[in-house]
mmCIF file of C-alpha atoms in Angstrom:
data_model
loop_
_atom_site.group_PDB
_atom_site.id
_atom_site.type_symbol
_atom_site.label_atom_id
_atom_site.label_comp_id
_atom_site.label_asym_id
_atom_site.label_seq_id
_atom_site.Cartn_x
_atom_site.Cartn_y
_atom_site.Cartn_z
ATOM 1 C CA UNK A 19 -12.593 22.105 19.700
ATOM 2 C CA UNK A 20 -14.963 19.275 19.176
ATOM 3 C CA UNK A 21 -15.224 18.901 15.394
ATOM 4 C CA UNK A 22 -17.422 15.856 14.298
ATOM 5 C CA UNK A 23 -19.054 13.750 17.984
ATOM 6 C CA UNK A 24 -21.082 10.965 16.973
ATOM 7 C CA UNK A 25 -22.954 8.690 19.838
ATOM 8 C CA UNK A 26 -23.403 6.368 20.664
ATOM 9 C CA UNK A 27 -19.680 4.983 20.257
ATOM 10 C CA UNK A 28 -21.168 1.234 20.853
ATOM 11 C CA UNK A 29 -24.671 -0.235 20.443
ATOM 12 C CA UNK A 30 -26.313 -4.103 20.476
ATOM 13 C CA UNK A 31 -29.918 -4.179 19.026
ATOM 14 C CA UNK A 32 -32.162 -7.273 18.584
ATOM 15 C CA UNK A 33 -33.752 -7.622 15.218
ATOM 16 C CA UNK A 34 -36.800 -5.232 14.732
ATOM 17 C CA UNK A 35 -35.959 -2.670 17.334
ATOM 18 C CA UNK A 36 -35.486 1.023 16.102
ATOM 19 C CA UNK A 37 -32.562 3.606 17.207
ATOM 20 C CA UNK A 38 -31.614 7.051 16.549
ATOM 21 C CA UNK A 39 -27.212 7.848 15.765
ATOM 22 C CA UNK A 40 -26.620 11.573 16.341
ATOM 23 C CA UNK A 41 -23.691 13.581 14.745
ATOM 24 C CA UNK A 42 -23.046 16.998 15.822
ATOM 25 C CA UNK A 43 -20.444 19.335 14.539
ATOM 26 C CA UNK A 44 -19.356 22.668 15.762
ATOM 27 C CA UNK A 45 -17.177 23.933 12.177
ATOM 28 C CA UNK A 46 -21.000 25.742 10.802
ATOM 29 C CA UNK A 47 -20.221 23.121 7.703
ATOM 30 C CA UNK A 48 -23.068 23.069 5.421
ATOM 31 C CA UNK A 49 -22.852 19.702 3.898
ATOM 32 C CA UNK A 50 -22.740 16.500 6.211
ATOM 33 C CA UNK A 51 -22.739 13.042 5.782
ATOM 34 C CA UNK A 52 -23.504 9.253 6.892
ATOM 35 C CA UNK A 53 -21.523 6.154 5.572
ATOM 36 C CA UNK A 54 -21.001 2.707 6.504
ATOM 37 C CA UNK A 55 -18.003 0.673 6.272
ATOM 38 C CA UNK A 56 -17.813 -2.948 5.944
ATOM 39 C CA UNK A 57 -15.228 -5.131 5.619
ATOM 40 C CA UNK A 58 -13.740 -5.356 2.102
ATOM 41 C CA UNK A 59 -16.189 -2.813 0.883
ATOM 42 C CA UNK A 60 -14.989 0.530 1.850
ATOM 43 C CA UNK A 61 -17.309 3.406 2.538
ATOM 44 C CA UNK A 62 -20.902 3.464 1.100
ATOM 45 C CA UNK A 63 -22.496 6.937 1.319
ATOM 46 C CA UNK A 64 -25.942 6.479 3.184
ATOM 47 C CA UNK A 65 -27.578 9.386 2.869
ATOM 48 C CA UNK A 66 -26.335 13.201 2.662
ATOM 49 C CA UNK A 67 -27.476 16.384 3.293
ATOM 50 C CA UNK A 68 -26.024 20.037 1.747
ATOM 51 C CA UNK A 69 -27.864 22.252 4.096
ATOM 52 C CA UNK A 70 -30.589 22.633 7.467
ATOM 53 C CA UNK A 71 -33.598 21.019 6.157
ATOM 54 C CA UNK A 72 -32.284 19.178 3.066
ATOM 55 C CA UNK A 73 -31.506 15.565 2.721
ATOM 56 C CA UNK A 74 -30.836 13.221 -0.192
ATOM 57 C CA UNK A 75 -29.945 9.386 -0.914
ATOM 58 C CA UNK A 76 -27.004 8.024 -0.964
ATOM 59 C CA UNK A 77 -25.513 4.444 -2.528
ATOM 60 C CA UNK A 78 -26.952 2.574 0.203
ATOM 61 C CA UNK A 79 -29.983 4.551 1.729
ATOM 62 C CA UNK A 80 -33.107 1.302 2.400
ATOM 63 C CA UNK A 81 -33.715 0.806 6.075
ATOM 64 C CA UNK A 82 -32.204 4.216 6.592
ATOM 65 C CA UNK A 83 -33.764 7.603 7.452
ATOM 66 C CA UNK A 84 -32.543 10.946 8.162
ATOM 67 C CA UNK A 85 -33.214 14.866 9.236
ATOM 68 C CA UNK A 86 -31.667 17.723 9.406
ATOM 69 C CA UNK A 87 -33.521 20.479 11.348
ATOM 70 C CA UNK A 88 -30.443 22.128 13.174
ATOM 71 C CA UNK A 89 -27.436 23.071 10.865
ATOM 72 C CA UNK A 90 -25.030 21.398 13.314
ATOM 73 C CA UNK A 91 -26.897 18.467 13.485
ATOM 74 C CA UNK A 92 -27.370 15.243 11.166
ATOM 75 C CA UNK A 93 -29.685 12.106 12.448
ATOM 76 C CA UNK A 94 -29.784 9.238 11.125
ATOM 77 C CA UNK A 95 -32.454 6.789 12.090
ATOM 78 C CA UNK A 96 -32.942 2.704 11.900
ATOM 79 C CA UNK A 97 -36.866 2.072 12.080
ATOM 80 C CA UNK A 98 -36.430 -1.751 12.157
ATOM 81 C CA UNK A 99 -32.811 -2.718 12.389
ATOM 82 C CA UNK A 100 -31.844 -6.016 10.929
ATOM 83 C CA UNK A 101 -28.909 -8.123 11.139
ATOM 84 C CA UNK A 102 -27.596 -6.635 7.321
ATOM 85 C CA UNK A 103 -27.364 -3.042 8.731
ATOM 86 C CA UNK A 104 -24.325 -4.552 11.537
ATOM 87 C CA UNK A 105 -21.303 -2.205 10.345
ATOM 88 C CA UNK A 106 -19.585 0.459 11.354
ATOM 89 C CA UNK A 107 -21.225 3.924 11.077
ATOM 90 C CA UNK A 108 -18.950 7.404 10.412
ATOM 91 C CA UNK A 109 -20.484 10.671 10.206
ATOM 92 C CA UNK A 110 -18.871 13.940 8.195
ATOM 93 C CA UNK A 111 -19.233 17.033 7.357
ATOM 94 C CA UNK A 112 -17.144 19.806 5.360
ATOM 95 C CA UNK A 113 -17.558 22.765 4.018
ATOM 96 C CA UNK A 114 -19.211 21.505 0.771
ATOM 97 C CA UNK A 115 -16.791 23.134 -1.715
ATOM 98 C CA UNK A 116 -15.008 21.125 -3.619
ATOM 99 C CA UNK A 117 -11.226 21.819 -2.355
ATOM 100 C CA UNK A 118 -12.312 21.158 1.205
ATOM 101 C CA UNK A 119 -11.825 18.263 3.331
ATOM 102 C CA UNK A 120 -14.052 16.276 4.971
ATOM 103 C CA UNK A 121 -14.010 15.991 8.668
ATOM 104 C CA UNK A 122 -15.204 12.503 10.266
ATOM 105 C CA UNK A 123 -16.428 11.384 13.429
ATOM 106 C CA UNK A 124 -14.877 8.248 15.191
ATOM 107 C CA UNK A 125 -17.483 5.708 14.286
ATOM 108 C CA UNK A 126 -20.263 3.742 16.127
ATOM 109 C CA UNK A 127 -20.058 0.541 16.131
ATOM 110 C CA UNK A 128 -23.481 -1.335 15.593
ATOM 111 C CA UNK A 129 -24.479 -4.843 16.067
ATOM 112 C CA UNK A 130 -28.041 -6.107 15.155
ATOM 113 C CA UNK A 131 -28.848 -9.596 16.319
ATOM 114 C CA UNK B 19 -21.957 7.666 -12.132
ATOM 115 C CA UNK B 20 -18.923 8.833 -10.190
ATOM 116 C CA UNK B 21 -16.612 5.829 -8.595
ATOM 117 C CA UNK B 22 -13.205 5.436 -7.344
ATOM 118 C CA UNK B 23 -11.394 2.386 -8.050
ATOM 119 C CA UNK B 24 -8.071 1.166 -5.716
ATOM 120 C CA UNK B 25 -5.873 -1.805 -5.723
ATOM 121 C CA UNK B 26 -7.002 -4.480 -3.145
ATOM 122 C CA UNK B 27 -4.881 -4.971 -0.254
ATOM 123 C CA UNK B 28 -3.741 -5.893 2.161
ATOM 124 C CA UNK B 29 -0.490 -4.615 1.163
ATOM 125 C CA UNK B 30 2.772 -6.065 3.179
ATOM 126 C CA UNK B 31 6.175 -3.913 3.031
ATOM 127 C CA UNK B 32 9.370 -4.164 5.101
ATOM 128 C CA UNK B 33 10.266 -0.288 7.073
ATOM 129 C CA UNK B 34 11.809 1.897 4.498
ATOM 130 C CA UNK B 35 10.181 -0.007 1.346
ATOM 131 C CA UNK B 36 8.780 1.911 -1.825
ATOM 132 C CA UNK B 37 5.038 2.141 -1.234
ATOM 133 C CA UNK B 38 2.506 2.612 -4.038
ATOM 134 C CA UNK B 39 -1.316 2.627 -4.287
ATOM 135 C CA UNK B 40 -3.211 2.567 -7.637
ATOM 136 C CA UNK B 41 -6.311 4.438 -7.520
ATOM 137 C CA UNK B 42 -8.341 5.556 -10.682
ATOM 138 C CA UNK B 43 -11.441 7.234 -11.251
ATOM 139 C CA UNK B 44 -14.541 7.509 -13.285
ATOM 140 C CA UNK B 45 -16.200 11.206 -13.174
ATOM 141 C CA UNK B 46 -17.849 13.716 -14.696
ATOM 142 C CA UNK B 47 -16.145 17.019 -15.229
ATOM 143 C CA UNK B 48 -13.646 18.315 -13.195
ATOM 144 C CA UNK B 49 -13.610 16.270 -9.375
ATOM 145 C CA UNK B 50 -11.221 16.938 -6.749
ATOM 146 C CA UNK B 51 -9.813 14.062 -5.365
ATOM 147 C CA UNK B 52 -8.091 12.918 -1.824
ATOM 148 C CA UNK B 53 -6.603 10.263 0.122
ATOM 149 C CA UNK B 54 -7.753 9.661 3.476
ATOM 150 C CA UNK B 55 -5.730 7.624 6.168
ATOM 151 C CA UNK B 56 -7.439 5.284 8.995
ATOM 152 C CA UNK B 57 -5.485 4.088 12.182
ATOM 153 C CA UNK B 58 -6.935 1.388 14.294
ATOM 154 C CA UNK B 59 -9.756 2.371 15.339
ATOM 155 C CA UNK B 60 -10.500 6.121 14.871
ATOM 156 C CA UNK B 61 -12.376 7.848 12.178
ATOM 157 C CA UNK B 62 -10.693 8.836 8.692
ATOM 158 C CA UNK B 63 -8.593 11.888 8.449
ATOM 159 C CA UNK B 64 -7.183 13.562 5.237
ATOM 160 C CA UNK B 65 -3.695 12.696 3.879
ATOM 161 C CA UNK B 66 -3.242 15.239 1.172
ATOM 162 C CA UNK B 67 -5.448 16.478 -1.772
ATOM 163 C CA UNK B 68 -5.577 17.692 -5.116
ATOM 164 C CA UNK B 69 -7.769 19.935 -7.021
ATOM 165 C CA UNK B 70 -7.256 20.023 -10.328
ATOM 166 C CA UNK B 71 -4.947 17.942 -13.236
ATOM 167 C CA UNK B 72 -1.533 18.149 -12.800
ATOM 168 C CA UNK B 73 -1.466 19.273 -9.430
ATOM 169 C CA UNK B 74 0.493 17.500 -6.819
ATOM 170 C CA UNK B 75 -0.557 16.991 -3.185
ATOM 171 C CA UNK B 76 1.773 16.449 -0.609
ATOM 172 C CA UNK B 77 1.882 15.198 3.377
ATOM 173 C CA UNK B 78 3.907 13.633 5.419
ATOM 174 C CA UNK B 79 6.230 11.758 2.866
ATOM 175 C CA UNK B 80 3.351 10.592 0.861
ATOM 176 C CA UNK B 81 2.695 11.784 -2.725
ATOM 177 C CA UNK B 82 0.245 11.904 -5.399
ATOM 178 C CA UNK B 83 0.057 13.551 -8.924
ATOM 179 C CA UNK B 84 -3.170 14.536 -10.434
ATOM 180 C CA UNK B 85 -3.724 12.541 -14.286
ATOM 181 C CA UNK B 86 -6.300 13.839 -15.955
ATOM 182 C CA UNK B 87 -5.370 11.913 -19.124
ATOM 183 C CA UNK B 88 -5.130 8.528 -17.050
ATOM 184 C CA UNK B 89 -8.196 9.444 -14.718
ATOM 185 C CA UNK B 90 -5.734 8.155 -12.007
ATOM 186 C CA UNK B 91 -4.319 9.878 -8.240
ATOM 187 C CA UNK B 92 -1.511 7.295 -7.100
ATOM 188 C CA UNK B 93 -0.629 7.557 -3.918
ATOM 189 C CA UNK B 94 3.598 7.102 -3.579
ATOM 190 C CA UNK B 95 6.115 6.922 -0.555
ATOM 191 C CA UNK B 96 9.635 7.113 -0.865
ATOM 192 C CA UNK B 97 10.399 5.145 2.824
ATOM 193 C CA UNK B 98 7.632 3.975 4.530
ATOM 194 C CA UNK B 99 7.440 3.411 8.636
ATOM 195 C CA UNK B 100 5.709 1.014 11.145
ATOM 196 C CA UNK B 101 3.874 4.059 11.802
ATOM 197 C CA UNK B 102 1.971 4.526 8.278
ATOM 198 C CA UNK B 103 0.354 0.457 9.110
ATOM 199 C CA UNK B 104 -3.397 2.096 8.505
ATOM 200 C CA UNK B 105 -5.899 1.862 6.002
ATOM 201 C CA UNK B 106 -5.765 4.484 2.784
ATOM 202 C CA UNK B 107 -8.993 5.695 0.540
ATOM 203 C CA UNK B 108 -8.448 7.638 -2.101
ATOM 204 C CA UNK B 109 -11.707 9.708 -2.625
ATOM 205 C CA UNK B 110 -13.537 12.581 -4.787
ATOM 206 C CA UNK B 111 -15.766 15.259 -4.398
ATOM 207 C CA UNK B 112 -17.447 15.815 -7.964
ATOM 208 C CA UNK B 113 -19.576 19.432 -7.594
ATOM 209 C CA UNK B 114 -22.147 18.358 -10.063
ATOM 210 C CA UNK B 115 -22.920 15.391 -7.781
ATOM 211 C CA UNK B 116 -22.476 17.055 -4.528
ATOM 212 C CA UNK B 117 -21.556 13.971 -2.947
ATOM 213 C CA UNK B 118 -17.860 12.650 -1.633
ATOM 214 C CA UNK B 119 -17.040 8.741 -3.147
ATOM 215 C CA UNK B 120 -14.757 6.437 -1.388
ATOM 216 C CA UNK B 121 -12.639 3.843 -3.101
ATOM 217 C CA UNK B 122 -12.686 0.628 -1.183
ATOM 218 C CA UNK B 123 -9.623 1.093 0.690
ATOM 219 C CA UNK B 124 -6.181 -0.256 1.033
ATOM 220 C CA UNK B 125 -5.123 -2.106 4.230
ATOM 221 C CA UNK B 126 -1.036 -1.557 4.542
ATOM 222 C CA UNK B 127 1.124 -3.141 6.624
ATOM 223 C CA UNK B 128 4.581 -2.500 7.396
ATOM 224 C CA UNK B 129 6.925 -4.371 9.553
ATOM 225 C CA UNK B 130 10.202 -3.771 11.017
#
């Protein structure tokens, strides 16, 4: 019973370079999720998606991309990384109704230099 | 726009202290609203949730009530234990918005 896997766990980048996070989850949730967390600052939604093939912006969503072309599935891409997007990433997904919880990943931890 | 408002932390309590975090919100309609729970270094995991005003949820120990009037979701523990040291986010899922909003977080720390 896998739930929410997100890798890479770790990752170092150099400024400019580009790298895909992949979250997979095996609950058939329709809605999913990407956030960052930084210190003193919480969680800041990303970008979001309610269903295969259907993304939208979050709080935070520049220097971000995303897709969505398996259900189970929810990329989120860096084209040019810079040192501002260092944080920690979670993915989640739920069920999308509003009594249901959210399921998260553990986190990947990014570092851009 | 939707937004979840806690009390900065960190909060410091002795085992078996009173423990309270404030947490208000700003939304439109009717949200349902959470607290999460983060140990060192793992993802967030629910605490206890509550759907609509008035209701109560419950987990654990931990409380919190449902005020529509004061647009707030407190989260309360009679006798807290090294164990609850984590971080807590009181969130809401607003279904006009389809989107789940995290409050900042609150960093507690208990010691024996």
């Amino acid at each position: 019973n896998a739930g929410v896997t997100q890798t890479p766990k770790f990752r170092v980048l150099k400024t400019g370079q580009s790298m895909t996070l992949l979250c997979a989850q095996d609950m058939n949730h329709e809605y999913m999720y990407w956030y960052r967390q930084d210190p003193g600052m919480g969680l800041r939604l990303i970008h979001y998606s309610v269903g295969e093939g259907t993304t939208a912006k979050g709080e935070v969503p520049d220097g971000y991309n995303v897709s969505r072309l398996k259900k189970q599935n929810f990329l989120l891409g860096l084209e040019s990384a810079a040192p501002s997007q260092t944080s920690v990433y979670f993915c989640a997904s739920s069920y999308g109704y509003m009594n249901t919880e959210a399921f998260f990943g553990q986190g990947t931890r990014l570092t851009v230099v | 726009g939707n937004s979840v408002t806690q009390m900065e932390g960190p909060v410091t309590l002795s085992e078996e202290a009173f423990l309270t975090i404030n947490c208000t919100y700003t939304a439109t309609g009717y949200p349902s609203l959470f607290w999460y729970v983060q140990y060192p270094g793992e993802g967030l995991q629910l605490l206890l949730k509550a759907t609509k005003a008035d209701d109560k949820g419950s987990n654990k120990g931990f409380e919190a009530t449902y005020r529509k009037e004061t647009t707030s979701f407190h989260l309360e523990k009679g006798s807290v234990q090294v164990s609850d040291s984590a971080v807590y986010f009181c969130a809401l899922f607003s279904g006009g918005y389809n989107k789940l909003i995290f409050g900042a977080g609150t960093r507690l720390a208990v010691h024996p």
